[in-house]
């Protein structure tokens, strides 16, 4: 029994923490709407902790500013709080908070169970997300509308849980099927403009994955587990930290590494 618990801890501790946080946030949003809880009120675009501390999606705020919207001071403060937090800890929103990650990780789990190893049905360059990001910002400016907020599957999931899913389930199902049958990690890893936004704003994060070359046996488990495997370019080559800002700090690579060649580092910087 102890050995089993130890195995679960070694290989799934961060995954369990991530799922607990993701589902816990959704539960708090639902509880605020259904039962009047005040711990976390609102949604992922704009919320308040204990009806006091404002939080706001900085990408949504940027779209609103480009659209010419007049924003309250507390919204700007909330966006700054979130922006600074992720600037320090990295692109953790995508793997620790975003509810769409639950959908795409489920698609990846089903892919593995069904043995889908063949090439994707189409090729998408991972830089496509930056093109989508620019398009969203330009269209927000030209149309005077926060474009992504109207079609965001993130909002569809978070608000759907809190206030009722409506047709949001169709968008989430489409992402699940796209990731399952078309492109592995297709939405989050290739299309989502919010992920691209956080990749650009977390370059100097303090929390990173560190690699020890002499401990690495080149088993490849980290590459297989990582949703952004290109960020692990240093593995097996040299000591250092994963500096690519597209890393989501999900720490799956740390969990699956049986060689203790990867671990979480709080040193930050660009050390080699």
Tab-separated table of C-alpha atoms in Angstrom:
chain	number	residue	atom	x	y	z
A	1	UNK	CA	0.000	0.000	0.000
A	2	UNK	CA	2.796	2.404	0.911
A	3	UNK	CA	4.669	1.632	-2.290
A	4	UNK	CA	1.499	2.285	-4.292
A	5	UNK	CA	0.963	5.635	-2.585
A	6	UNK	CA	4.595	6.483	-3.178
A	7	UNK	CA	4.212	5.687	-6.873
A	8	UNK	CA	1.124	7.913	-7.128
A	9	UNK	CA	2.953	10.722	-5.349
A	10	UNK	CA	6.052	10.456	-7.525
A	11	UNK	CA	4.197	10.243	-10.848
A	12	UNK	CA	0.964	12.205	-10.335
A	13	UNK	CA	1.446	14.727	-7.520
A	14	UNK	CA	1.398	17.799	-9.758
A	15	UNK	CA	-1.393	16.397	-11.916
A	16	UNK	CA	-3.542	15.847	-8.818
A	17	UNK	CA	-2.797	19.371	-7.585
A	18	UNK	CA	-3.643	20.827	-10.990
A	19	UNK	CA	-6.955	19.001	-11.238
A	20	UNK	CA	-7.839	19.970	-7.673
A	21	UNK	CA	-7.186	23.641	-8.422
A	22	UNK	CA	-8.976	23.634	-11.782
A	23	UNK	CA	-12.069	21.881	-10.462
A	24	UNK	CA	-11.942	23.864	-7.221
A	25	UNK	CA	-12.052	27.164	-9.103
A	26	UNK	CA	-15.036	25.990	-11.135
A	27	UNK	CA	-16.756	24.836	-7.945
A	28	UNK	CA	-16.212	28.235	-6.323
A	29	UNK	CA	-17.691	30.024	-9.347
A	30	UNK	CA	-20.680	27.688	-9.284
A	31	UNK	CA	-21.084	28.080	-5.526
A	32	UNK	CA	-20.992	31.861	-5.794
A	33	UNK	CA	-23.851	31.827	-8.293
A	34	UNK	CA	-25.886	28.982	-6.806
A	35	UNK	CA	-25.387	29.420	-3.070
A	36	UNK	CA	-23.977	32.886	-2.596
A	37	UNK	CA	-20.422	31.902	-1.706
A	38	UNK	CA	-18.077	34.888	-1.579
A	39	UNK	CA	-14.639	33.275	-1.693
A	40	UNK	CA	-14.384	33.694	-5.478
A	41	UNK	CA	-17.141	35.565	-7.320
A	42	UNK	CA	-17.376	36.123	-11.074
A	43	UNK	CA	-15.650	34.198	-13.844
A	44	UNK	CA	-12.211	33.889	-15.421
A	45	UNK	CA	-12.566	37.226	-17.219
A	46	UNK	CA	-13.292	39.233	-14.089
A	47	UNK	CA	-13.692	38.094	-10.493
A	48	UNK	CA	-13.216	39.109	-6.873
A	49	UNK	CA	-11.722	37.264	-3.927
A	50	UNK	CA	-13.897	37.671	-0.830
A	51	UNK	CA	-15.706	40.455	-2.704
A	52	UNK	CA	-12.616	42.591	-2.133
A	53	UNK	CA	-9.522	41.684	-4.156
A	54	UNK	CA	-10.133	42.240	-7.880
A	55	UNK	CA	-8.819	39.853	-10.523
A	56	UNK	CA	-9.139	40.342	-14.267
A	57	UNK	CA	-7.916	38.629	-17.416
A	58	UNK	CA	-5.212	40.984	-18.788
A	59	UNK	CA	-5.802	39.756	-22.342
A	60	UNK	CA	-9.505	40.547	-22.087
A	61	UNK	CA	-8.677	43.966	-20.627
A	62	UNK	CA	-6.260	44.657	-23.483
A	63	UNK	CA	-8.977	43.821	-26.012
A	64	UNK	CA	-11.418	46.118	-24.233
A	65	UNK	CA	-8.897	48.958	-24.201
A	66	UNK	CA	-8.268	48.533	-27.937
A	67	UNK	CA	-12.021	48.471	-28.500
A	68	UNK	CA	-12.302	51.839	-26.777
A	69	UNK	CA	-14.036	50.580	-23.673
A	70	UNK	CA	-14.037	52.599	-20.463
A	71	UNK	CA	-12.792	50.402	-17.615
A	72	UNK	CA	-13.099	50.879	-13.892
A	73	UNK	CA	-9.885	51.344	-11.954
A	74	UNK	CA	-10.394	48.100	-10.033
A	75	UNK	CA	-10.512	46.159	-13.315
A	76	UNK	CA	-7.152	47.598	-14.330
A	77	UNK	CA	-5.753	46.786	-10.890
A	78	UNK	CA	-7.109	43.234	-11.177
A	79	UNK	CA	-5.481	42.798	-14.590
A	80	UNK	CA	-2.166	44.067	-13.216
A	81	UNK	CA	-2.335	41.630	-10.280
A	82	UNK	CA	-2.898	38.680	-12.608
A	83	UNK	CA	-0.268	39.849	-15.104
A	84	UNK	CA	2.410	40.213	-12.426
A	85	UNK	CA	1.495	36.868	-10.841
A	86	UNK	CA	1.895	34.942	-14.093
A	87	UNK	CA	4.979	36.933	-15.027
A	88	UNK	CA	6.586	35.483	-11.888
A	89	UNK	CA	5.279	31.911	-11.997
A	90	UNK	CA	5.079	31.401	-15.762
A	91	UNK	CA	2.359	30.338	-18.191
A	92	UNK	CA	0.672	28.394	-15.425
A	93	UNK	CA	-2.816	29.587	-16.315
A	94	UNK	CA	-2.919	27.126	-19.199
A	95	UNK	CA	-2.179	24.035	-17.093
A	96	UNK	CA	-3.316	24.992	-13.587
A	97	UNK	CA	-6.410	27.181	-14.085
A	98	UNK	CA	-7.868	26.978	-17.595
A	99	UNK	CA	-10.884	24.618	-17.773
A	100	UNK	CA	-10.218	23.886	-21.457
A	101	UNK	CA	-7.078	22.083	-20.328
A	102	UNK	CA	-9.386	19.489	-18.777
A	103	UNK	CA	-10.943	18.905	-22.202
A	104	UNK	CA	-7.683	18.733	-24.141
A	105	UNK	CA	-5.983	16.511	-21.568
A	106	UNK	CA	-8.978	14.185	-21.739
A	107	UNK	CA	-8.576	14.048	-25.509
A	108	UNK	CA	-4.892	13.191	-25.039
A	109	UNK	CA	-5.780	10.453	-22.529
A	110	UNK	CA	-8.305	8.951	-24.972
A	111	UNK	CA	-5.734	9.136	-27.787
A	112	UNK	CA	-3.315	7.095	-25.712
A	113	UNK	CA	-5.949	4.548	-24.719
A	114	UNK	CA	-7.017	4.090	-28.334
A	115	UNK	CA	-3.417	3.859	-29.469
A	116	UNK	CA	-3.540	6.835	-31.841
A	117	UNK	CA	0.112	7.146	-32.888
A	118	UNK	CA	-0.306	7.970	-36.560
A	119	UNK	CA	0.595	11.420	-37.939
A	120	UNK	CA	-2.054	14.137	-37.471
A	121	UNK	CA	-4.641	14.706	-40.175
A	122	UNK	CA	-3.183	18.163	-40.754
A	123	UNK	CA	-0.019	20.034	-39.856
A	124	UNK	CA	-0.254	23.243	-37.839
A	125	UNK	CA	2.711	25.436	-37.024
A	126	UNK	CA	2.808	26.267	-33.329
A	127	UNK	CA	3.439	29.906	-34.245
A	128	UNK	CA	-0.105	30.034	-35.626
A	129	UNK	CA	-1.280	31.062	-32.147
A	130	UNK	CA	0.695	34.294	-32.430
A	131	UNK	CA	-0.975	35.037	-35.755
A	132	UNK	CA	-4.351	34.448	-34.081
A	133	UNK	CA	-3.273	36.712	-31.210
A	134	UNK	CA	-2.436	39.581	-33.570
A	135	UNK	CA	-5.668	39.047	-35.520
A	136	UNK	CA	-7.724	39.209	-32.321
A	137	UNK	CA	-6.080	42.462	-31.246
A	138	UNK	CA	-6.408	44.064	-34.691
A	139	UNK	CA	-10.060	43.034	-35.022
A	140	UNK	CA	-10.799	44.291	-31.505
A	141	UNK	CA	-9.420	47.664	-32.567
A	142	UNK	CA	-11.223	47.775	-35.899
A	143	UNK	CA	-14.581	46.421	-34.716
A	144	UNK	CA	-14.559	48.119	-31.293
A	145	UNK	CA	-15.324	44.728	-29.749
A	146	UNK	CA	-13.324	42.334	-27.537
A	147	UNK	CA	-13.367	39.721	-30.286
A	148	UNK	CA	-11.970	36.685	-28.485
A	149	UNK	CA	-14.294	37.138	-25.508
A	150	UNK	CA	-17.275	36.406	-27.754
A	151	UNK	CA	-15.914	33.083	-28.973
A	152	UNK	CA	-13.614	32.015	-26.143
A	153	UNK	CA	-14.047	28.359	-25.140
A	154	UNK	CA	-12.450	29.304	-21.823
A	155	UNK	CA	-15.340	31.634	-21.057
A	156	UNK	CA	-17.800	29.088	-22.402
A	157	UNK	CA	-16.529	26.479	-19.944
A	158	UNK	CA	-16.163	28.707	-16.872
A	159	UNK	CA	-19.424	30.590	-17.337
A	160	UNK	CA	-21.167	27.413	-18.426
A	161	UNK	CA	-20.393	25.738	-15.115
A	162	UNK	CA	-21.418	28.798	-13.117
A	163	UNK	CA	-24.452	30.005	-15.071
A	164	UNK	CA	-25.468	27.241	-17.482
A	165	UNK	CA	-23.686	25.777	-20.475
A	166	UNK	CA	-26.113	26.708	-23.253
A	167	UNK	CA	-24.455	26.082	-26.621
A	168	UNK	CA	-20.998	26.271	-25.072
A	169	UNK	CA	-20.897	22.477	-24.943
A	170	UNK	CA	-20.748	22.376	-28.754
A	171	UNK	CA	-17.596	24.509	-28.827
A	172	UNK	CA	-15.939	22.375	-26.153
A	173	UNK	CA	-16.930	19.176	-27.968
A	174	UNK	CA	-15.430	20.552	-31.173
A	175	UNK	CA	-12.121	21.200	-29.394
A	176	UNK	CA	-12.159	17.706	-27.895
A	177	UNK	CA	-12.738	16.089	-31.310
A	178	UNK	CA	-10.155	18.350	-32.960
A	179	UNK	CA	-7.497	17.349	-30.420
A	180	UNK	CA	-8.528	13.698	-30.549
A	181	UNK	CA	-8.700	13.127	-34.299
A	182	UNK	CA	-6.961	16.011	-36.070
A	183	UNK	CA	-3.962	17.506	-34.221
A	184	UNK	CA	-2.484	16.411	-30.908
A	185	UNK	CA	-2.710	19.346	-28.475
A	186	UNK	CA	-4.251	21.166	-31.404
A	187	UNK	CA	-6.127	23.968	-29.701
A	188	UNK	CA	-3.953	24.825	-26.701
A	189	UNK	CA	-0.639	24.147	-28.407
A	190	UNK	CA	-1.333	25.721	-31.800
A	191	UNK	CA	-4.338	28.067	-31.834
A	192	UNK	CA	-5.246	29.620	-28.467
A	193	UNK	CA	-4.345	33.350	-28.437
A	194	UNK	CA	-4.491	33.525	-24.646
A	195	UNK	CA	-1.730	30.934	-24.387
A	196	UNK	CA	0.283	32.983	-26.889
A	197	UNK	CA	-0.313	36.120	-24.809
A	198	UNK	CA	0.992	34.494	-21.624
A	199	UNK	CA	3.962	33.067	-23.529
A	200	UNK	CA	4.957	36.632	-24.408
A	201	UNK	CA	4.492	37.983	-20.889
A	202	UNK	CA	6.236	35.268	-18.835
A	203	UNK	CA	9.715	35.325	-20.354
A	204	UNK	CA	11.376	36.254	-17.057
A	205	UNK	CA	9.398	33.915	-14.808
A	206	UNK	CA	11.010	32.630	-11.613
A	207	UNK	CA	9.533	29.107	-11.633
A	208	UNK	CA	11.114	26.795	-14.182
A	209	UNK	CA	11.993	23.175	-14.835
A	210	UNK	CA	15.689	22.412	-14.361
A	211	UNK	CA	17.547	19.620	-16.166
A	212	UNK	CA	20.608	17.649	-15.015
A	213	UNK	CA	22.276	16.110	-18.054
A	214	UNK	CA	24.386	13.508	-16.210
A	215	UNK	CA	21.225	11.959	-14.713
A	216	UNK	CA	19.403	11.700	-18.035
A	217	UNK	CA	19.202	8.323	-19.813
A	218	UNK	CA	17.403	9.729	-22.892
A	219	UNK	CA	14.358	7.533	-22.270
A	220	UNK	CA	12.094	10.104	-23.936
A	221	UNK	CA	9.286	9.908	-21.364
A	222	UNK	CA	9.407	13.661	-20.766
A	223	UNK	CA	8.941	14.440	-24.470
A	224	UNK	CA	6.013	12.032	-24.663
A	225	UNK	CA	4.276	13.592	-21.648
A	226	UNK	CA	4.896	17.258	-22.433
A	227	UNK	CA	2.102	19.194	-24.207
A	228	UNK	CA	4.776	21.518	-25.633
A	229	UNK	CA	7.654	19.049	-26.256
A	230	UNK	CA	9.725	21.528	-28.257
A	231	UNK	CA	10.496	23.423	-25.023
A	232	UNK	CA	12.601	20.466	-23.827
A	233	UNK	CA	15.362	21.049	-26.334
A	234	UNK	CA	18.078	20.978	-23.667
A	235	UNK	CA	17.199	17.462	-22.445
A	236	UNK	CA	20.141	15.117	-22.887
A	237	UNK	CA	22.331	17.946	-24.205
A	238	UNK	CA	23.331	20.157	-21.277
A	239	UNK	CA	22.413	21.232	-17.766
A	240	UNK	CA	20.124	24.214	-17.364
A	241	UNK	CA	16.567	25.431	-17.084
A	242	UNK	CA	13.715	25.212	-19.560
A	243	UNK	CA	13.785	28.791	-20.767
A	244	UNK	CA	11.228	28.642	-23.559
A	245	UNK	CA	8.278	30.783	-22.350
A	246	UNK	CA	5.833	28.431	-24.094
A	247	UNK	CA	6.386	25.962	-21.233
A	248	UNK	CA	3.146	25.755	-19.242
A	249	UNK	CA	4.815	24.659	-15.998
A	250	UNK	CA	2.524	21.646	-15.801
A	251	UNK	CA	5.532	19.643	-14.512
A	252	UNK	CA	4.424	16.422	-16.185
A	253	UNK	CA	8.009	15.995	-17.381
A	254	UNK	CA	9.172	16.114	-13.758
A	255	UNK	CA	6.619	13.505	-12.699
A	256	UNK	CA	7.357	10.969	-15.423
A	257	UNK	CA	11.160	11.241	-15.182
A	258	UNK	CA	12.419	8.191	-13.282
A	259	UNK	CA	16.022	9.366	-13.568
A	260	UNK	CA	15.586	12.468	-11.386
A	261	UNK	CA	16.999	14.457	-14.274
A	262	UNK	CA	14.206	17.037	-14.154
A	263	UNK	CA	12.939	18.990	-11.177
A	264	UNK	CA	11.192	22.247	-10.293
A	265	UNK	CA	13.468	25.220	-9.779
A	266	UNK	CA	12.641	28.584	-8.218
A	267	UNK	CA	15.864	30.216	-9.389
A	268	UNK	CA	14.461	31.675	-12.602
A	269	UNK	CA	16.868	33.566	-14.786
A	270	UNK	CA	18.483	32.298	-17.978
A	271	UNK	CA	21.102	30.043	-16.426
A	272	UNK	CA	22.632	27.269	-18.482
